[in-house]
mmCIF file of C-alpha atoms in Angstrom:
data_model
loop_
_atom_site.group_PDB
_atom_site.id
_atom_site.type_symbol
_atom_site.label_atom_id
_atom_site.label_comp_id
_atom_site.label_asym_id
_atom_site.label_seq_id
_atom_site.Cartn_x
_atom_site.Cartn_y
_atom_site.Cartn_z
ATOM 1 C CA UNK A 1 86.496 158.697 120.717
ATOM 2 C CA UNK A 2 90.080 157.188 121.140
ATOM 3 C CA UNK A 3 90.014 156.706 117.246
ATOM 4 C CA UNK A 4 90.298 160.445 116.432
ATOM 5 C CA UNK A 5 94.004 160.298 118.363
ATOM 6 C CA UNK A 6 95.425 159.512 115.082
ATOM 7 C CA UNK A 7 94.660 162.858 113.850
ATOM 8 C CA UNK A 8 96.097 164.574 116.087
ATOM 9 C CA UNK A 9 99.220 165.512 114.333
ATOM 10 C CA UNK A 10 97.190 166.505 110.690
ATOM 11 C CA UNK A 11 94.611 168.608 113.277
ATOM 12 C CA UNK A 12 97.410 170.015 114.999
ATOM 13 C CA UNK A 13 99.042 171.196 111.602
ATOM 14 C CA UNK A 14 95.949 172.229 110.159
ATOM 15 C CA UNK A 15 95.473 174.358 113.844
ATOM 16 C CA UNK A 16 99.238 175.972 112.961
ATOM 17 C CA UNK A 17 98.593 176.978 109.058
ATOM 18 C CA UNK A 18 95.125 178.632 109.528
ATOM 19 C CA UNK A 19 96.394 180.238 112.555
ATOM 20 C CA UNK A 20 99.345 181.425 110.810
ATOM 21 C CA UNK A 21 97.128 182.558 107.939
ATOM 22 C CA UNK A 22 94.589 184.700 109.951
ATOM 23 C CA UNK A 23 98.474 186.009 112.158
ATOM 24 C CA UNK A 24 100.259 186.967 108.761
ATOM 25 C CA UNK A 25 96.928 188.967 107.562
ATOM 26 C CA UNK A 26 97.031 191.415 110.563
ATOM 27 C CA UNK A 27 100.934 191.812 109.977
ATOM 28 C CA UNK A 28 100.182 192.756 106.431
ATOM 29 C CA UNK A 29 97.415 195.276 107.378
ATOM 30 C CA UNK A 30 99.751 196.894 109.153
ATOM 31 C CA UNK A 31 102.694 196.966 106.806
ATOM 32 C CA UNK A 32 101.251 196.949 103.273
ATOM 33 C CA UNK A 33 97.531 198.134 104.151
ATOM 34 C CA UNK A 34 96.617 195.018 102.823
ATOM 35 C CA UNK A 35 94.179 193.633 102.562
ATOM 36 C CA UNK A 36 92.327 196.978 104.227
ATOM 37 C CA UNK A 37 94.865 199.816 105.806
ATOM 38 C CA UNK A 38 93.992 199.867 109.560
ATOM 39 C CA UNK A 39 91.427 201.978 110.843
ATOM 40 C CA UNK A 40 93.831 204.560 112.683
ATOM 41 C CA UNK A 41 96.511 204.778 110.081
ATOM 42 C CA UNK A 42 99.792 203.012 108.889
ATOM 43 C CA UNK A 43 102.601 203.019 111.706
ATOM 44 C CA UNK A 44 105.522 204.594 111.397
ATOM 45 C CA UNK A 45 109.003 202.894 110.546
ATOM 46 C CA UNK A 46 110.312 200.956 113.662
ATOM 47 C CA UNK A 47 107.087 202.006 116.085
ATOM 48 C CA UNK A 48 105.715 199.672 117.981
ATOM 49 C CA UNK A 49 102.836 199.021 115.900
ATOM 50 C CA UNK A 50 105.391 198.570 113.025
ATOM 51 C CA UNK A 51 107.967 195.844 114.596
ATOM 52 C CA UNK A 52 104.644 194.104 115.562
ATOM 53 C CA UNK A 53 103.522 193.820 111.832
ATOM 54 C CA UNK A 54 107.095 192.750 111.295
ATOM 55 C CA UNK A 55 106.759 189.806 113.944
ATOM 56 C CA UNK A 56 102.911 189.034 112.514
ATOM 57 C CA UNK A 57 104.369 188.860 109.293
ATOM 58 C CA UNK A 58 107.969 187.148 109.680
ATOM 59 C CA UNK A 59 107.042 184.621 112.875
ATOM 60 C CA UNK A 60 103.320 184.056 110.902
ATOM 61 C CA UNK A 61 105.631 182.554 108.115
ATOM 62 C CA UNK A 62 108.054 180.889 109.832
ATOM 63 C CA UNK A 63 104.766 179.164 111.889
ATOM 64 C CA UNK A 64 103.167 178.699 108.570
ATOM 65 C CA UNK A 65 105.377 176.527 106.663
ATOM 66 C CA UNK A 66 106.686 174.781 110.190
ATOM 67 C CA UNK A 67 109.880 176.133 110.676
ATOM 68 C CA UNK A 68 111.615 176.982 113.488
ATOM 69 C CA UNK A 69 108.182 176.297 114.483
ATOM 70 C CA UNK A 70 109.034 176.748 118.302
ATOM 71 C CA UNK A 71 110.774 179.265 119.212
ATOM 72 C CA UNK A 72 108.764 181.483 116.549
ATOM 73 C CA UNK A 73 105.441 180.484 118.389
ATOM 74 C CA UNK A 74 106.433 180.908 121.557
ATOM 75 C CA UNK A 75 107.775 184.673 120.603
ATOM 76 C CA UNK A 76 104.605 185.504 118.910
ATOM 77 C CA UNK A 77 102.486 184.010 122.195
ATOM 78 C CA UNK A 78 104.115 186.135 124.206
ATOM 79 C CA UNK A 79 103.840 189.162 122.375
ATOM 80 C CA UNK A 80 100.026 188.720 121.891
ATOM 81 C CA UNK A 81 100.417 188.270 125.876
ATOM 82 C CA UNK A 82 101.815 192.060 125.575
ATOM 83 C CA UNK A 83 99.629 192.976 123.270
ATOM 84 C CA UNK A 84 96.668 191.881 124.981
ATOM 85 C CA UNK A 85 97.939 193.790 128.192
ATOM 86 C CA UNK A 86 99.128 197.141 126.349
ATOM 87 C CA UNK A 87 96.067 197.417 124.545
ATOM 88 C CA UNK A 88 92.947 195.679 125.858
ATOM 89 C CA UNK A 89 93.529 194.672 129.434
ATOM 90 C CA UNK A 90 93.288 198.396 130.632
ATOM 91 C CA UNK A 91 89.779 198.908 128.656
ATOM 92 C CA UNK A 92 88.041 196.165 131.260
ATOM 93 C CA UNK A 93 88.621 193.069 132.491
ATOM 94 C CA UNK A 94 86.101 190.854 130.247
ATOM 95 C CA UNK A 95 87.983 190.098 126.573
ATOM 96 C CA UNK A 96 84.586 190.137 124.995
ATOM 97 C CA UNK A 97 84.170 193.407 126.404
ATOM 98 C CA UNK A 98 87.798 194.926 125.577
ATOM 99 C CA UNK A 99 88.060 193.708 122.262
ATOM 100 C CA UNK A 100 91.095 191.162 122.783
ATOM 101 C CA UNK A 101 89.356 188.036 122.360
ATOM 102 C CA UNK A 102 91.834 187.535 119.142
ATOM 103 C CA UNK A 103 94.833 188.608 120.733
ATOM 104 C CA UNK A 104 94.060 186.359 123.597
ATOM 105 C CA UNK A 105 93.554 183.758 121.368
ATOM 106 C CA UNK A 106 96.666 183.726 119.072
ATOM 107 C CA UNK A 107 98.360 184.253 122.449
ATOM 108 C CA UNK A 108 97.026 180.642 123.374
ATOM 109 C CA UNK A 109 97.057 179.081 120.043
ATOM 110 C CA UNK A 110 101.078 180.044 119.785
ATOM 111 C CA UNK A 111 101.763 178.695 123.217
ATOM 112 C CA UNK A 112 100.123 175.308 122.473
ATOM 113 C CA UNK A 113 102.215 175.286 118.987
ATOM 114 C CA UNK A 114 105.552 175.561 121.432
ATOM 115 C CA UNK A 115 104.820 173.358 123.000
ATOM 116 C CA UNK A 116 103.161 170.733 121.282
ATOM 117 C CA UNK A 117 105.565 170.869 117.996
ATOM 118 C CA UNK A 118 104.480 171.681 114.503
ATOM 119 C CA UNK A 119 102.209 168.575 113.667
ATOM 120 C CA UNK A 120 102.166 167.705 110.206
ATOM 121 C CA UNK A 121 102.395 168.920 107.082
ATOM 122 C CA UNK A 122 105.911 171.293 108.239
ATOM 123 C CA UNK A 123 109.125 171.642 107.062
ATOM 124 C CA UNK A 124 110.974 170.796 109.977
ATOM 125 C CA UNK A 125 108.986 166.594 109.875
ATOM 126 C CA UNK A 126 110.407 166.781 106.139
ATOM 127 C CA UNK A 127 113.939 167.014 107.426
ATOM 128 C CA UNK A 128 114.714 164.465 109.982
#
């Protein structure tokens, strides 16, 4: 299966714009109700719900078109890290269970992003 190594960098990019995608769509829940307003309400300006649609929506774009690709992953890991914690992690220990498999997830997916680069298909392989 050595052959598939040299699609590594077109999987890995694929992995960081559909991850992006699926981030940015909670962010806008949150923010703009779209494309559903979340089940318990809009936040309010500056809560914490609020600068964490701000990060979904701002760090999901900056991931999505491979920019700053890094350091915006590796913020947005570890604040699914806190999310997952905050919200989850006290309701049981088993993610299935707590409802955090997603959170966990993301948290995982961004950390692989930070350190593994952007892959292809990003802005920041366009400019040297």
């Amino acid at each position: 299966m050595q052959f598939l190594s040299r699609f590594s960098p077109y999987t890995l990019g694929l992995l960081r714009i559909f991850a992006a995608l699926t981030f940015i769509s909670h962010g806008t829940q949150k923010l703009l109700g779209f494309p559903a307003a979340p089940s318990w309400g809009m936040p309010a300006m500056l809560s914490l719900p609020w600068t964490a649609g701000l990060l979904e929506i701002v760090g999901g774009a900056l991931v999505l078109v491979g920019f700053l690709t890094r350091p915006a992953a590796f913020v947005l890991s570890g604040m699914m890290a806190v999310a997952y914690w905050m919200a989850h992690g006290s309701q049981g220990f088993y993610p299935l269970l707590n409802g955090g498999e997603a959170a966990m997830l993301f948290c995982f997916i961004f950390l692989y992003i930070a350190t593994a680069g952007p892959g292809a298909f990003a802005i920041e392989s366009r400019r040297g």
